[in-house]
CSV table of C-alpha atoms in Angstrom, one decimal:
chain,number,residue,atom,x,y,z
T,1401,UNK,CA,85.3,111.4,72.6
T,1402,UNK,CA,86.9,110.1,69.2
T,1403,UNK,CA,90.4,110.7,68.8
T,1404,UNK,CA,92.6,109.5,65.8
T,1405,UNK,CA,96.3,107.8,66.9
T,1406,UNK,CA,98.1,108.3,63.8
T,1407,UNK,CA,95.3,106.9,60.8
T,1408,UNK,CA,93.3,105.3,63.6
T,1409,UNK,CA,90.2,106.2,65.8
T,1410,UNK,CA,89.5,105.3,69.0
T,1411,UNK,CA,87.5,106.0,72.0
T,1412,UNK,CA,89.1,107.6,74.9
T,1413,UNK,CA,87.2,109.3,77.8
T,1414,UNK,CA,89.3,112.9,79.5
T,1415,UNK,CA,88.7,114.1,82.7
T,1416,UNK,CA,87.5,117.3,81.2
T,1417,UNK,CA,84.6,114.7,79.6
T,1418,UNK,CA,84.2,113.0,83.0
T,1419,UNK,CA,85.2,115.3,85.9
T,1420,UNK,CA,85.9,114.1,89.4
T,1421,UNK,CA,82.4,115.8,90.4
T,1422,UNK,CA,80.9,113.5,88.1
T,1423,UNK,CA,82.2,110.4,88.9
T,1424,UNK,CA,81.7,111.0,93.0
T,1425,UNK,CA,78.0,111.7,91.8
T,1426,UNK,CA,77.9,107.9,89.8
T,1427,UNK,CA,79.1,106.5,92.7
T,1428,UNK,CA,77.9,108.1,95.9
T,1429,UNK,CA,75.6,104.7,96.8
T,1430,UNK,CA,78.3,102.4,96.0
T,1431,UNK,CA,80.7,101.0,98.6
T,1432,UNK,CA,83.8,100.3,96.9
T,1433,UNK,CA,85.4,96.9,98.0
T,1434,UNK,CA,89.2,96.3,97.3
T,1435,UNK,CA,90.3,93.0,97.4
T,1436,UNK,CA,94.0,92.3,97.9
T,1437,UNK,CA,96.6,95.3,99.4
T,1438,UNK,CA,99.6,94.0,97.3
T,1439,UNK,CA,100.7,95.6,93.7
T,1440,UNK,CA,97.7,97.8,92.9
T,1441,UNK,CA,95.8,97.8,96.1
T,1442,UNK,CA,97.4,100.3,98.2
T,1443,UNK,CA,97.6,102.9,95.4
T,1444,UNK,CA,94.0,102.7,94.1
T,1445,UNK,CA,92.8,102.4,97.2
T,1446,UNK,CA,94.5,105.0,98.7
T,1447,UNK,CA,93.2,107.3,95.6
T,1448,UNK,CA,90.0,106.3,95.7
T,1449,UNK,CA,89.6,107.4,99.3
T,1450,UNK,CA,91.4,110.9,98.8
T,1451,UNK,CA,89.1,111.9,95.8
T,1452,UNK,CA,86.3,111.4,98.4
T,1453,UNK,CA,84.8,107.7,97.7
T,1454,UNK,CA,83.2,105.3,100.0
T,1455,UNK,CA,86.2,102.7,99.9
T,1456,UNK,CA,86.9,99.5,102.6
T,1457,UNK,CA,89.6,97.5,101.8
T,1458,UNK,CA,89.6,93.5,102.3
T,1459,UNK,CA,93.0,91.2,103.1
T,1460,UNK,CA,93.8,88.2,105.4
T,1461,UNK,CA,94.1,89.7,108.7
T,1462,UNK,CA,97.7,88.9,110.2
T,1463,UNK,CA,99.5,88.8,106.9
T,1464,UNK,CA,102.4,91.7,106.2
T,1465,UNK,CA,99.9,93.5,103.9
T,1466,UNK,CA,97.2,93.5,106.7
T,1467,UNK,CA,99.6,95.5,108.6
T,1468,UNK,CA,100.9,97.9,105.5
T,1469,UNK,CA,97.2,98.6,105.3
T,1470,UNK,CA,96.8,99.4,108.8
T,1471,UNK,CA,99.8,101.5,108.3
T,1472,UNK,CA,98.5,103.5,105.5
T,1473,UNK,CA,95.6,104.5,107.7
T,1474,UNK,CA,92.8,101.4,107.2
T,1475,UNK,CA,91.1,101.0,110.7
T,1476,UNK,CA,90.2,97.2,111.3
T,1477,UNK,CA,86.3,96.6,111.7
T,1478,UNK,CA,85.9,100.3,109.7
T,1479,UNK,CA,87.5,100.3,106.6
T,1480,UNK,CA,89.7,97.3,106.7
T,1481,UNK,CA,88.1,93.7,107.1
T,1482,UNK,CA,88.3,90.3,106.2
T,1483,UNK,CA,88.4,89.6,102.6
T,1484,UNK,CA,84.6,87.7,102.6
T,1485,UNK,CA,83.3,90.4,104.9
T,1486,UNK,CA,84.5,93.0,102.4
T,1487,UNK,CA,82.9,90.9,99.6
T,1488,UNK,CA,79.7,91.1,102.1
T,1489,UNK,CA,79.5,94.7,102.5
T,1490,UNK,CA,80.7,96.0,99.0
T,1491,UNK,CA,78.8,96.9,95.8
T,1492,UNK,CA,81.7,97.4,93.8
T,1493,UNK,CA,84.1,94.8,94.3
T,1494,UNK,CA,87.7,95.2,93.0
T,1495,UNK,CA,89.5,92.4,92.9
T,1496,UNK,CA,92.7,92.8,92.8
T,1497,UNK,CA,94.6,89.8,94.3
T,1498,UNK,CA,97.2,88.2,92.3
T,1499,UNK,CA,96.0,86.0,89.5
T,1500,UNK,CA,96.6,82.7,91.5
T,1501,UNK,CA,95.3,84.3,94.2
T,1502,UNK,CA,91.6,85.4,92.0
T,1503,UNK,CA,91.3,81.9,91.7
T,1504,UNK,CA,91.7,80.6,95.0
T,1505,UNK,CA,89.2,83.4,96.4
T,1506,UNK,CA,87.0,83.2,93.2
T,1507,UNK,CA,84.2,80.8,95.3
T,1508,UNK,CA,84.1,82.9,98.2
T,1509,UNK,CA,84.0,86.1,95.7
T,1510,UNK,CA,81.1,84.8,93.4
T,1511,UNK,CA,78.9,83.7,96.7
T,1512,UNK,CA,78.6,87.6,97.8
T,1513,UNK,CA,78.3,88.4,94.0
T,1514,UNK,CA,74.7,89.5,94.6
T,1515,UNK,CA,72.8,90.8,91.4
T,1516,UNK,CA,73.6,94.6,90.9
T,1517,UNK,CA,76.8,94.6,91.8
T,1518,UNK,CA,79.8,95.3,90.1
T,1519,UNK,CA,83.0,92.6,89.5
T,1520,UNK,CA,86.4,94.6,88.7
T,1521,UNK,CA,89.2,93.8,87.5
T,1522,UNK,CA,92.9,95.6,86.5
T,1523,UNK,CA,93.9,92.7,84.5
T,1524,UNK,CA,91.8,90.5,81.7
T,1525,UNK,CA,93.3,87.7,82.8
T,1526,UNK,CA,91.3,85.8,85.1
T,1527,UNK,CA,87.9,86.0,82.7
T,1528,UNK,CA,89.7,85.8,79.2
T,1529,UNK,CA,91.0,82.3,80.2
T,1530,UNK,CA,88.3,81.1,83.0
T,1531,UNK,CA,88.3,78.0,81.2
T,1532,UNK,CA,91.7,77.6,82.9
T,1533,UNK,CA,90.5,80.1,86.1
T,1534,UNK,CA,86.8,79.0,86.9
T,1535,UNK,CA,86.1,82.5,87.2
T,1536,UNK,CA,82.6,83.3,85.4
T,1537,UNK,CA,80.7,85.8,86.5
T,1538,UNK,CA,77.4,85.2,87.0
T,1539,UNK,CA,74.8,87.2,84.2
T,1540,UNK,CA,73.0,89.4,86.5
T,1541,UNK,CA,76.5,92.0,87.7
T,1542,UNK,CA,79.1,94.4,85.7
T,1543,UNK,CA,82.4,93.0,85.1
T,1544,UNK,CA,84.2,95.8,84.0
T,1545,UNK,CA,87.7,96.4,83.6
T,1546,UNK,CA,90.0,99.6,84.8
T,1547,UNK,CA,93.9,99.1,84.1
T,1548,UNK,CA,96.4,101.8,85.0
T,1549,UNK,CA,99.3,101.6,82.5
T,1550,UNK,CA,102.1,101.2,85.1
T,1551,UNK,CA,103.0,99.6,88.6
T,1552,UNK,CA,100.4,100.6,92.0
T,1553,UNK,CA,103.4,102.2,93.2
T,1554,UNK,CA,103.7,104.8,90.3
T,1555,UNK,CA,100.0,105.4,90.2
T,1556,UNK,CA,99.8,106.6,93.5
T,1557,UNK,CA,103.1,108.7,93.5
T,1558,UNK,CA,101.6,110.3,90.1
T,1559,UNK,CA,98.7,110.8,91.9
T,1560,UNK,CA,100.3,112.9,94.8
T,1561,UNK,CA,102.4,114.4,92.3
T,1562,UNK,CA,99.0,115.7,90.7
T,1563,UNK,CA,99.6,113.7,87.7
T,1564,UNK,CA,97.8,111.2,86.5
T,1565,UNK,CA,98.7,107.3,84.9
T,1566,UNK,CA,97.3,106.2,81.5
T,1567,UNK,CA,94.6,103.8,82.1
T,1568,UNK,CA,92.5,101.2,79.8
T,1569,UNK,CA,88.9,100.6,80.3
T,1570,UNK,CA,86.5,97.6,79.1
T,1571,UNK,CA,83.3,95.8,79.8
T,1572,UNK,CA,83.2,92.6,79.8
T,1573,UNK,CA,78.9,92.1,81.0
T,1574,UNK,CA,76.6,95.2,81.3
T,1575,UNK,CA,74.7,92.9,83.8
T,1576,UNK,CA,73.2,96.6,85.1
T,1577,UNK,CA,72.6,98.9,82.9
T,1578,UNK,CA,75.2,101.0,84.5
T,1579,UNK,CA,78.7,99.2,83.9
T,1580,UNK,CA,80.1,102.2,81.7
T,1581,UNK,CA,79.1,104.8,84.1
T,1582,UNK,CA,80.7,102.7,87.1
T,1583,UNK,CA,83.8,101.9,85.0
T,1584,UNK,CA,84.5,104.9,83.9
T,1585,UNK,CA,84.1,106.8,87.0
T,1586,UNK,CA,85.9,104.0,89.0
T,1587,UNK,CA,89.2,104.7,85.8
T,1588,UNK,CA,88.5,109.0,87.2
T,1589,UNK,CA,88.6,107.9,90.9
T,1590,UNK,CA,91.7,105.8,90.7
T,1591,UNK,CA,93.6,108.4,89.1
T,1592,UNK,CA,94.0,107.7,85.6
T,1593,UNK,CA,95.2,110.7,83.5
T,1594,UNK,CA,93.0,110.0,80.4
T,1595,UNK,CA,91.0,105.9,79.8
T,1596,UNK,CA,91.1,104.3,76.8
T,1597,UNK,CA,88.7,101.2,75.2
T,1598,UNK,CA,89.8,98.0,74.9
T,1599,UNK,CA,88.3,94.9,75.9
T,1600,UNK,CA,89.1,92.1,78.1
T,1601,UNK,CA,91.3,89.5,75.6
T,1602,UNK,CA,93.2,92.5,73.8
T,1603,UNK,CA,93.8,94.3,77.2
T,1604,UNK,CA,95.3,90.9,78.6
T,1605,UNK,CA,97.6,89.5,75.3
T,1606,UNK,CA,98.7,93.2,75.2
T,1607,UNK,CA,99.5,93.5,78.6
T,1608,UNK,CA,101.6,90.1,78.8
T,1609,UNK,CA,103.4,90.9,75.8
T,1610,UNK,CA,104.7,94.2,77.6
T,1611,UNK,CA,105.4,92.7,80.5
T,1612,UNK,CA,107.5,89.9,79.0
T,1613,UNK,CA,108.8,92.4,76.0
T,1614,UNK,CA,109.9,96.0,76.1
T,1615,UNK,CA,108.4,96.9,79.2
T,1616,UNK,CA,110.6,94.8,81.6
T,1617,UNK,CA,111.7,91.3,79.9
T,1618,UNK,CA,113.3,92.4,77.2
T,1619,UNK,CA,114.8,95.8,78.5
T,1620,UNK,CA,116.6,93.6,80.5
T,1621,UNK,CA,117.8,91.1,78.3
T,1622,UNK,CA,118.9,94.0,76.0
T,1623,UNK,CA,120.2,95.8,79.5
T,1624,UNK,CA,122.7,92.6,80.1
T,1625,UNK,CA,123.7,91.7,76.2
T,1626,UNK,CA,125.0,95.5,75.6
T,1627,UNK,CA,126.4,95.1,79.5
T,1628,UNK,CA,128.3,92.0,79.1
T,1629,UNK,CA,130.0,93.1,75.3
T,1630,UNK,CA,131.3,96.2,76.9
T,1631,UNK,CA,132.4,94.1,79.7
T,1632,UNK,CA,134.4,91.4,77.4
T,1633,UNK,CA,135.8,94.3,75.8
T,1634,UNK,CA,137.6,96.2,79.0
T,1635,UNK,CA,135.7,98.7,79.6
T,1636,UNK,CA,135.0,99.2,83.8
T,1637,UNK,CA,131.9,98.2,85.5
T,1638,UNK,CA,130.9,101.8,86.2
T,1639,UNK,CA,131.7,102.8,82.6
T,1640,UNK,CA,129.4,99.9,81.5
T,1641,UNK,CA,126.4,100.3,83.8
T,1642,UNK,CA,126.7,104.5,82.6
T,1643,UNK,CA,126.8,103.6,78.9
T,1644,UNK,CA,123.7,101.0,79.1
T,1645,UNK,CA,121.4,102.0,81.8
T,1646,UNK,CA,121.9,105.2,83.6
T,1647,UNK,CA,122.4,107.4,80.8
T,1648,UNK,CA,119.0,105.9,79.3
T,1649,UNK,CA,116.6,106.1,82.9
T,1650,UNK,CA,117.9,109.5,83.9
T,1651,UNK,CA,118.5,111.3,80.4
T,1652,UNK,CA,116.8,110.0,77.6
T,1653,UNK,CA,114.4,108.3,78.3
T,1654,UNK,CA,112.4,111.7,80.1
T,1655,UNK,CA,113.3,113.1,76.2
T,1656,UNK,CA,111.4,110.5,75.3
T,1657,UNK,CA,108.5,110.9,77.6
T,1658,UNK,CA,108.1,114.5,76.9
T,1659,UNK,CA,107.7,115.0,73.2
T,1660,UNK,CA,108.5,111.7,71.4
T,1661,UNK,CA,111.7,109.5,69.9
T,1662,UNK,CA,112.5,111.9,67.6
T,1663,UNK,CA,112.8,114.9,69.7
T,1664,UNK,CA,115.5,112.8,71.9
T,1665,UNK,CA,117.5,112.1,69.0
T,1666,UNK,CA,117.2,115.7,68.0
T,1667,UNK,CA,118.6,116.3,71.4
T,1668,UNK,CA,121.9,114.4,71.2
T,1669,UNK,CA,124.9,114.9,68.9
T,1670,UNK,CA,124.5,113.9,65.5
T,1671,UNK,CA,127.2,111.4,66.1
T,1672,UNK,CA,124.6,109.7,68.4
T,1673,UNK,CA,121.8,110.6,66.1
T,1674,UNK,CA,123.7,108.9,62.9
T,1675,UNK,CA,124.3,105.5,64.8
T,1676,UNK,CA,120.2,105.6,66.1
T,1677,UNK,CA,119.1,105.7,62.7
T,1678,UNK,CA,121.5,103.5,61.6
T,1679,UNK,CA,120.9,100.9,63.8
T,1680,UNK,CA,117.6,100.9,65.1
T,1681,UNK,CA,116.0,98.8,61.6
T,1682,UNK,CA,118.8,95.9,62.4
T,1683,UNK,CA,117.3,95.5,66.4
T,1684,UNK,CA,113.8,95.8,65.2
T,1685,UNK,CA,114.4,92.9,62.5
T,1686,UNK,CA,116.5,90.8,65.2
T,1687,UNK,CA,114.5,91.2,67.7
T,1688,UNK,CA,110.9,91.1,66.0
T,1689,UNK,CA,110.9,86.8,65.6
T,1690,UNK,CA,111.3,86.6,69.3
T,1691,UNK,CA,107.9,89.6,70.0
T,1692,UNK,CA,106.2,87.0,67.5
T,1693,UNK,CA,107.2,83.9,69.1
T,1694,UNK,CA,106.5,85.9,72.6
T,1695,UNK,CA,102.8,86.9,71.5
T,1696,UNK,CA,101.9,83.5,70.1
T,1697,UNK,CA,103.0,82.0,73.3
T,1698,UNK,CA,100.4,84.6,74.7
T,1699,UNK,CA,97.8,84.0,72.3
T,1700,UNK,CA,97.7,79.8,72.5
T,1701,UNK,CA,97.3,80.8,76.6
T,1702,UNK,CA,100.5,78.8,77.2
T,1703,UNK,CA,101.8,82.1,79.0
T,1704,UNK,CA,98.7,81.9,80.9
T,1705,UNK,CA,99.2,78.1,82.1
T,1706,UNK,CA,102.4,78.9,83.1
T,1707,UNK,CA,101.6,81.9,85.3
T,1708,UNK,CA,99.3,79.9,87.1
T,1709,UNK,CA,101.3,76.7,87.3
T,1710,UNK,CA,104.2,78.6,89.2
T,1711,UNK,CA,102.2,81.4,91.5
T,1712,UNK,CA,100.1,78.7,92.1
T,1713,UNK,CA,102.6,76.7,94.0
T,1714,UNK,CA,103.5,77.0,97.7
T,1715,UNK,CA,107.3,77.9,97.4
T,1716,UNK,CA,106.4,80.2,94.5
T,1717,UNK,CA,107.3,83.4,97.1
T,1718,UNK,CA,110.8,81.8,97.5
T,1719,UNK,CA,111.8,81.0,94.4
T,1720,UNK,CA,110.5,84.5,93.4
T,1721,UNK,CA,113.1,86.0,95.8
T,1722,UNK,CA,116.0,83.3,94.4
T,1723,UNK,CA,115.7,84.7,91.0
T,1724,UNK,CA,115.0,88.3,91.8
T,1725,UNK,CA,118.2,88.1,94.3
T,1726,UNK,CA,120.0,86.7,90.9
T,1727,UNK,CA,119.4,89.7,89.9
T,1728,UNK,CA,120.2,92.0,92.4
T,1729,UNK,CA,123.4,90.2,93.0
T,1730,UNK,CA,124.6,90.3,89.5
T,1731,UNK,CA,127.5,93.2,88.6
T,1732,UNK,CA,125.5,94.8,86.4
T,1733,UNK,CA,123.2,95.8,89.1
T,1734,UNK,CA,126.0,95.7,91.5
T,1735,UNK,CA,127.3,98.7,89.9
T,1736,UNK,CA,123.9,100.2,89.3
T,1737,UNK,CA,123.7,100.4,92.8
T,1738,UNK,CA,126.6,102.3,93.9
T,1739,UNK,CA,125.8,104.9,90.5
T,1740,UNK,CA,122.3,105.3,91.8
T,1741,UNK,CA,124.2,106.2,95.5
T,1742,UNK,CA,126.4,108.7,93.3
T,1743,UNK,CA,123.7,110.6,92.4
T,1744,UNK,CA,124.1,114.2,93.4
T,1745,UNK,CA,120.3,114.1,95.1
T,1746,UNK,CA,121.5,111.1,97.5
T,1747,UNK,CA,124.5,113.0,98.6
């Protein structure tokens, strides 16, 4: 269907459109083949089999994800293989391996890529710049694109929940006849609450603009300015952490979720609601040079190069866990800890 956000239209697809009966009945010959048990993996995976699909997964036997599948309840030589043997017996196959690790794969991927079948991805990024990949799909398969709008992690808990994630959908080569079918029932199986269009270039320059901006680069630069000026300034650690991240995560930020911006100002004191509107025009003008130098960097593919120059590398796991223990060891989330024990659920 054709829905307007705010003066625009655009395609979206409901599960009232496409019900789950539906999309088992698109897929019941397929045999769905996911490649790589690490960020999204488990969770679509996991979803896929509970809403009743055919679904092996594929992973390098005797790494720790091997075993995580295992523990979720993959059987080696049943549902759980090698990841060429999975390429072997699957129509569908998802790959969802790290980018580095799509274009390590990518030959032994493309040999099992036999015409009919179906290429997926959750991330444009490994065909939008495949003339720094290699990945190019041969003409005679789907490549279509299913991308949850959030971490494997809170798909699947969403999913339990009875929820359902956001996702975008796109195809990149109707090499079938039946790519939108299979996409779209593949964006019902995983999960997703609702699918919208988008295609493979805008899907992947939005996507690391997020990732890098609002969604988890910036939030966290913002995070530790606000921290360290309340710090300079005497006020306590705990104080701090409250007044920066707590009070957004656990109060106002759900406000947010649930009915919009305005109806979590409309919830706060007008104190709080005078300084919003004061000040939220002087971040957006501060801020907005560094979004544009952020989604150029994007656009010219130097984010890409750079994404593939450091997962690429051997020690890339260890320096991940250097700067991600920079983090954790930092006050700010230091304090964060203990406020998280304080909360009255964990006691």
């Amino acid at each position: 269907m054709k829905l307007k956000f705010g003066s625009t239209e655009e395609n979206v697809v409901t599960r009232e459109e496409f019900p789950l009966e539906k999309a088992r009945e698109v897929l019941k010959d397929e045999v769905i083949a996911v490649l790589g048990y690490g960020v999204q993996g488990p969770g679509q995976a996991l979803n896929l089999k509970d809403n009743g699909f055919n679904v092996i997964v594929g992973q390098r036997k005797g790494s720790k994800t091997w075993d995580k599948a295992v523990a979720d309840g993959w059987v080696p030589g049943q549902t759980l293989f090698e990841l060429e043997e999975a390429c072997e017996k699957g129509t569908i196959l998802q790959f969802l391996l790290s980018d580095a690790g799509q274009i390590a794969l990518w030959p032994t991927v493309k040999k099992h890529l036999t015409p009919g079948k179906a290429l997926y991805f959750s991330h444009g990024f490994g065909v939008t710049y495949k003339d720094k990949t290699g990945i190019i799909p041969p003409a005679d398969v789907d490549v279509i694109l299913v991308a949850p709008k959030g971490s494997g992690t809170s798909l699947r808990r969403m999913f339990v929940e009875g929820r359902g994630l956001n996702s975008s959908y796109a195809i990149y080569q109707d090499g079938t006849g039946k790519a939108y079918d299979r996409v779209v029932a593949l964006g019902i199986g995983v999960g997703s609450g609702y699918l919208f269009e988008t295609d493979f270039y805008r899907e992947v320059t939005s996507d690391l603009t997020g990732e890098r901006g609002t969604l988890m680069g910036a939030i966290q630069g913002i995070f530790a300015a606000q921290y360290e000026v309340l710090r300079s300034n005497g006020h306590t650690p705990s104080e701090a952490f409250n007044e920066t991240v707590e009070e957004l995560t656990q109060s106002l930020m759900p406000l947010v979720a649930e009915n919009g911006m305005d109806w979590m100002y409309a919830n706060c004191s007008t104190t709080a609601q005078r300084g919003a509107l004061d000040w939220w025009k002087p971040f957006r003008d501060a801020t907005k040079p560094v979004f544009e130098d952020l989604y150029n960097s994007v656009k010219t593919g130097q984010e890409a190069q750079k994404s593939i120059d450091s997962n690429s590398k051997e020690d890339y796991r260890v320096k991940l866990e250097a700067e991600l223990k920079e983090l954790r060891d930092s006050e700010m989330w230091q304090a964060g800890a203990v406020v998280r024990q304080l909360r009255p659920e964990n006691n």
